[in-house]
Amino acid sequence: MARGPIVRISPYELHIDDPEYYDELYVGPSTRRTLKYEWSVRGFGPTHFTFSTISHELHRSRRGAVAPFFSKALVQQFEPSVQAMIQKLASRLDKLKETGTIINMIDMYPCLTSDIICQYAFGAPYGYLEMPEFAPLWHKAVMDASEGFHFFKQFPWLESALRKIPQRIVRIMVPNLASLFLLTDMIREKVDQVQVDLAEHKKPDDHRTIFHDLFMDDHLIPEEKTAERLAAEGVGVLQTPVGMTSVLMHNNTVLFPEPQIFDPERWLQSDSARLRKYIVAFSKGSRQCLGMK
């Protein structure tokens, strides 16, 4: 059966497969206020962090508080720490090379990126790069959580119920997710420590965390500075929700012939600059990813 580019994928939601319409749908606040579709974020649990914030105004307030932490200048200042982390990985690989150990690169790279992110945002790496076999359960936990998001979206009460179960039992029931809960606990401890340090007028040792910025932001109301909310930040609509998918955009054979083929030449043609507008891995508009630049 033939169909057009607009498909109703549920009684309440439309999906559009038209690359030229992307810039019409995902716009900045000066064009249109963007409300997050409540159903689309149910799998994340309570909407305490910026990404899953439904309200346009509240999202704007939360994003504004976090955005300076992802400025180009601040990220460039962090470059020596990134280099040090990469050197740490290289040194470990040199030692493993001598033993003939086989490395699963799919596990290794998430360890590198996770430690870099933890160092930057929370002031200290979690230590994934030092874990045996590069913490294969960590990568699997992230992938399982991504897949579990769709399940929790259907049954949102399960996410909160799972968190109320003692961690020793969770490790037995769902060993992969236990590592995610441990990371969440580490972030909560960091929030609590920053809160105590600020109350005692202590300055951060070397690299301030994202929580220092949020606690000291005068534009955030007290309810936005609770430990629960900030820890989550570190993890009835009359209109019909309308969405588009980056996967379909990037696999559009009209824009990108043989999209699954690695073809650098496609970016070296005289008219290749026009293709950049169709690269939307970080989305666009007022909900665009903070760290894309």
PDB file of N, CA and C in Angstrom, residues 81-93 95-96 103-105 107-119 125-136 138:
ATOM      1  N   SER A  81      43.189  17.758  30.225  1.00  0.00           N
ATOM      2  CA  SER A  81      42.641  16.611  30.963  1.00  0.00           C
ATOM      3  C   SER A  81      42.232  15.500  30.010  1.00  0.00           C
ATOM      4  N   VAL A  82      41.696  15.880  28.855  1.00  0.00           N
ATOM      5  CA  VAL A  82      41.328  14.874  27.855  1.00  0.00           C
ATOM      6  C   VAL A  82      42.578  14.170  27.339  1.00  0.00           C
ATOM      7  N   GLN A  83      43.603  14.964  27.058  1.00  0.00           N
ATOM      8  CA  GLN A  83      44.857  14.383  26.582  1.00  0.00           C
ATOM      9  C   GLN A  83      45.448  13.428  27.620  1.00  0.00           C
ATOM     10  N   ALA A  84      45.358  13.802  28.871  1.00  0.00           N
ATOM     11  CA  ALA A  84      45.888  12.947  29.939  1.00  0.00           C
ATOM     12  C   ALA A  84      45.113  11.634  30.013  1.00  0.00           C
ATOM     13  N   MET A  85      43.806  11.711  29.818  1.00  0.00           N
ATOM     14  CA  MET A  85      42.986  10.508  29.850  1.00  0.00           C
ATOM     15  C   MET A  85      43.324   9.581  28.682  1.00  0.00           C
ATOM     16  N   ILE A  86      43.545  10.171  27.508  1.00  0.00           N
ATOM     17  CA  ILE A  86      43.909   9.382  26.331  1.00  0.00           C
ATOM     18  C   ILE A  86      45.282   8.743  26.526  1.00  0.00           C
ATOM     19  N   GLN A  87      46.204   9.486  27.125  1.00  0.00           N
ATOM     20  CA  GLN A  87      47.525   8.940  27.391  1.00  0.00           C
ATOM     21  C   GLN A  87      47.440   7.791  28.389  1.00  0.00           C
ATOM     22  N   LYS A  88      46.539   7.919  29.349  1.00  0.00           N
ATOM     23  CA  LYS A  88      46.332   6.850  30.320  1.00  0.00           C
ATOM     24  C   LYS A  88      45.851   5.580  29.624  1.00  0.00           C
ATOM     25  N   LEU A  89      44.937   5.751  28.679  1.00  0.00           N
ATOM     26  CA  LEU A  89      44.443   4.607  27.911  1.00  0.00           C
ATOM     27  C   LEU A  89      45.554   4.010  27.066  1.00  0.00           C
ATOM     28  N   ALA A  90      46.346   4.876  26.410  1.00  0.00           N
ATOM     29  CA  ALA A  90      47.430   4.389  25.557  1.00  0.00           C
ATOM     30  C   ALA A  90      48.448   3.578  26.360  1.00  0.00           C
ATOM     31  N   SER A  91      48.754   4.038  27.565  1.00  0.00           N
ATOM     32  CA  SER A  91      49.709   3.325  28.418  1.00  0.00           C
ATOM     33  C   SER A  91      49.181   1.945  28.785  1.00  0.00           C
ATOM     34  N   ARG A  92      47.894   1.873  29.075  1.00  0.00           N
ATOM     35  CA  ARG A  92      47.328   0.571  29.419  1.00  0.00           C
ATOM     36  C   ARG A  92      47.333  -0.361  28.212  1.00  0.00           C
ATOM     37  N   LEU A  93      47.046   0.185  27.030  1.00  0.00           N
ATOM     38  CA  LEU A  93      47.057  -0.643  25.826  1.00  0.00           C
ATOM     39  C   LEU A  93      48.459  -1.174  25.535  1.00  0.00           C
ATOM     40  N   LYS A  95      50.721  -1.953  27.743  1.00  0.00           N
ATOM     41  CA  LYS A  95      50.963  -3.061  28.672  1.00  0.00           C
ATOM     42  C   LYS A  95      50.200  -4.311  28.246  1.00  0.00           C
ATOM     43  N   LEU A  96      48.963  -4.122  27.784  1.00  0.00           N
ATOM     44  CA  LEU A  96      48.166  -5.264  27.356  1.00  0.00           C
ATOM     45  C   LEU A  96      48.727  -5.890  26.082  1.00  0.00           C
ATOM     46  N   ILE A 103      41.435  -7.162  23.054  1.00  0.00           N
ATOM     47  CA  ILE A 103      40.636  -6.060  23.585  1.00  0.00           C
ATOM     48  C   ILE A 103      39.358  -5.897  22.772  1.00  0.00           C
ATOM     49  N   ASN A 104      38.239  -5.796  23.467  1.00  0.00           N
ATOM     50  CA  ASN A 104      36.967  -5.484  22.816  1.00  0.00           C
ATOM     51  C   ASN A 104      36.846  -3.961  22.748  1.00  0.00           C
ATOM     52  N   MET A 105      37.060  -3.419  21.550  1.00  0.00           N
ATOM     53  CA  MET A 105      37.066  -1.966  21.398  1.00  0.00           C
ATOM     54  C   MET A 105      35.697  -1.357  21.699  1.00  0.00           C
ATOM     55  N   ASP A 107      33.835  -2.109  24.121  1.00  0.00           N
ATOM     56  CA  ASP A 107      33.802  -1.839  25.560  1.00  0.00           C
ATOM     57  C   ASP A 107      34.782  -0.736  25.949  1.00  0.00           C
ATOM     58  N   MET A 108      35.896  -0.663  25.232  1.00  0.00           N
ATOM     59  CA  MET A 108      36.955   0.272  25.609  1.00  0.00           C
ATOM     60  C   MET A 108      36.553   1.735  25.406  1.00  0.00           C
ATOM     61  N   TYR A 109      35.989   2.055  24.260  1.00  0.00           N
ATOM     62  CA  TYR A 109      35.674   3.460  23.967  1.00  0.00           C
ATOM     63  C   TYR A 109      34.623   4.055  24.900  1.00  0.00           C
ATOM     64  N   PRO A 110      33.571   3.316  25.266  1.00  0.00           N
ATOM     65  CA  PRO A 110      32.641   3.879  26.261  1.00  0.00           C
ATOM     66  C   PRO A 110      33.317   4.177  27.601  1.00  0.00           C
ATOM     67  N   CYS A 111      34.320   3.372  27.963  1.00  0.00           N
ATOM     68  CA  CYS A 111      35.058   3.635  29.200  1.00  0.00           C
ATOM     69  C   CYS A 111      35.812   4.957  29.103  1.00  0.00           C
ATOM     70  N   LEU A 112      36.427   5.193  27.947  1.00  0.00           N
ATOM     71  CA  LEU A 112      37.164   6.440  27.749  1.00  0.00           C
ATOM     72  C   LEU A 112      36.228   7.643  27.801  1.00  0.00           C
ATOM     73  N   THR A 113      35.166   7.601  27.019  1.00  0.00           N
ATOM     74  CA  THR A 113      34.257   8.746  26.976  1.00  0.00           C
ATOM     75  C   THR A 113      33.563   8.967  28.319  1.00  0.00           C
ATOM     76  N   SER A 114      33.207   7.887  29.009  1.00  0.00           N
ATOM     77  CA  SER A 114      32.537   8.033  30.299  1.00  0.00           C
ATOM     78  C   SER A 114      33.447   8.668  31.338  1.00  0.00           C
ATOM     79  N   ASP A 115      34.715   8.252  31.378  1.00  0.00           N
ATOM     80  CA  ASP A 115      35.646   8.842  32.334  1.00  0.00           C
ATOM     81  C   ASP A 115      35.925  10.309  32.007  1.00  0.00           C
ATOM     82  N   ILE A 116      35.991  10.642  30.720  1.00  0.00           N
ATOM     83  CA  ILE A 116      36.200  12.038  30.332  1.00  0.00           C
ATOM     84  C   ILE A 116      35.006  12.886  30.769  1.00  0.00           C
ATOM     85  N   ILE A 117      33.807  12.390  30.533  1.00  0.00           N
ATOM     86  CA  ILE A 117      32.602  13.132  30.907  1.00  0.00           C
ATOM     87  C   ILE A 117      32.511  13.296  32.416  1.00  0.00           C
ATOM     88  N   CYS A 118      32.787  12.221  33.156  1.00  0.00           N
ATOM     89  CA  CYS A 118      32.737  12.294  34.617  1.00  0.00           C
ATOM     90  C   CYS A 118      33.769  13.287  35.151  1.00  0.00           C
ATOM     91  N   GLN A 119      34.972  13.267  34.573  1.00  0.00           N
ATOM     92  CA  GLN A 119      36.014  14.200  34.996  1.00  0.00           C
ATOM     93  C   GLN A 119      35.588  15.639  34.735  1.00  0.00           C
ATOM     94  N   PRO A 125      37.062  11.213  37.463  1.00  0.00           N
ATOM     95  CA  PRO A 125      36.629  10.086  36.632  1.00  0.00           C
ATOM     96  C   PRO A 125      36.058   8.980  37.501  1.00  0.00           C
ATOM     97  N   TYR A 126      35.203   8.170  36.912  1.00  0.00           N
ATOM     98  CA  TYR A 126      34.627   7.067  37.677  1.00  0.00           C
ATOM     99  C   TYR A 126      35.617   5.914  37.807  1.00  0.00           C
ATOM    100  N   GLY A 127      36.580   5.842  36.878  1.00  0.00           N
ATOM    101  CA  GLY A 127      37.584   4.786  36.929  1.00  0.00           C
ATOM    102  C   GLY A 127      37.313   3.637  35.980  1.00  0.00           C
ATOM    103  N   TYR A 128      36.499   3.870  34.960  1.00  0.00           N
ATOM    104  CA  TYR A 128      36.190   2.790  34.023  1.00  0.00           C
ATOM    105  C   TYR A 128      37.430   2.309  33.271  1.00  0.00           C
ATOM    106  N   LEU A 129      38.347   3.235  32.963  1.00  0.00           N
ATOM    107  CA  LEU A 129      39.541   2.857  32.211  1.00  0.00           C
ATOM    108  C   LEU A 129      40.443   1.901  32.980  1.00  0.00           C
ATOM    109  N   GLU A 130      40.275   1.839  34.286  1.00  0.00           N
ATOM    110  CA  GLU A 130      41.125   0.974  35.107  1.00  0.00           C
ATOM    111  C   GLU A 130      40.468  -0.368  35.408  1.00  0.00           C
ATOM    112  N   MET A 131      39.221  -0.530  35.022  1.00  0.00           N
ATOM    113  CA  MET A 131      38.490  -1.752  35.362  1.00  0.00           C
ATOM    114  C   MET A 131      38.922  -2.923  34.480  1.00  0.00           C
ATOM    115  N   PRO A 132      38.863  -4.140  35.024  1.00  0.00           N
ATOM    116  CA  PRO A 132      39.248  -5.330  34.250  1.00  0.00           C
ATOM    117  C   PRO A 132      38.445  -5.439  32.958  1.00  0.00           C
ATOM    118  N   GLU A 133      39.136  -5.748  31.876  1.00  0.00           N
ATOM    119  CA  GLU A 133      38.517  -5.963  30.562  1.00  0.00           C
ATOM    120  C   GLU A 133      37.686  -4.759  30.110  1.00  0.00           C
ATOM    121  N   PHE A 134      38.011  -3.590  30.636  1.00  0.00           N
ATOM    122  CA  PHE A 134      37.307  -2.362  30.285  1.00  0.00           C
ATOM    123  C   PHE A 134      35.804  -2.462  30.557  1.00  0.00           C
ATOM    124  N   ALA A 135      35.485  -2.959  31.714  1.00  0.00           N
ATOM    125  CA  ALA A 135      34.117  -2.931  32.251  1.00  0.00           C
ATOM    126  C   ALA A 135      33.048  -3.288  31.221  1.00  0.00           C
ATOM    127  N   PRO A 136      33.054  -4.518  30.705  1.00  0.00           N
ATOM    128  CA  PRO A 136      32.061  -4.883  29.692  1.00  0.00           C
ATOM    129  C   PRO A 136      30.624  -4.730  30.167  1.00  0.00           C
ATOM    130  N   TRP A 138      29.497  -2.356  31.928  1.00  0.00           N
ATOM    131  CA  TRP A 138      29.093  -0.950  31.853  1.00  0.00           C
ATOM    132  C   TRP A 138      28.498  -0.635  30.481  1.00  0.00           C
TER     133      TRP A 138
END
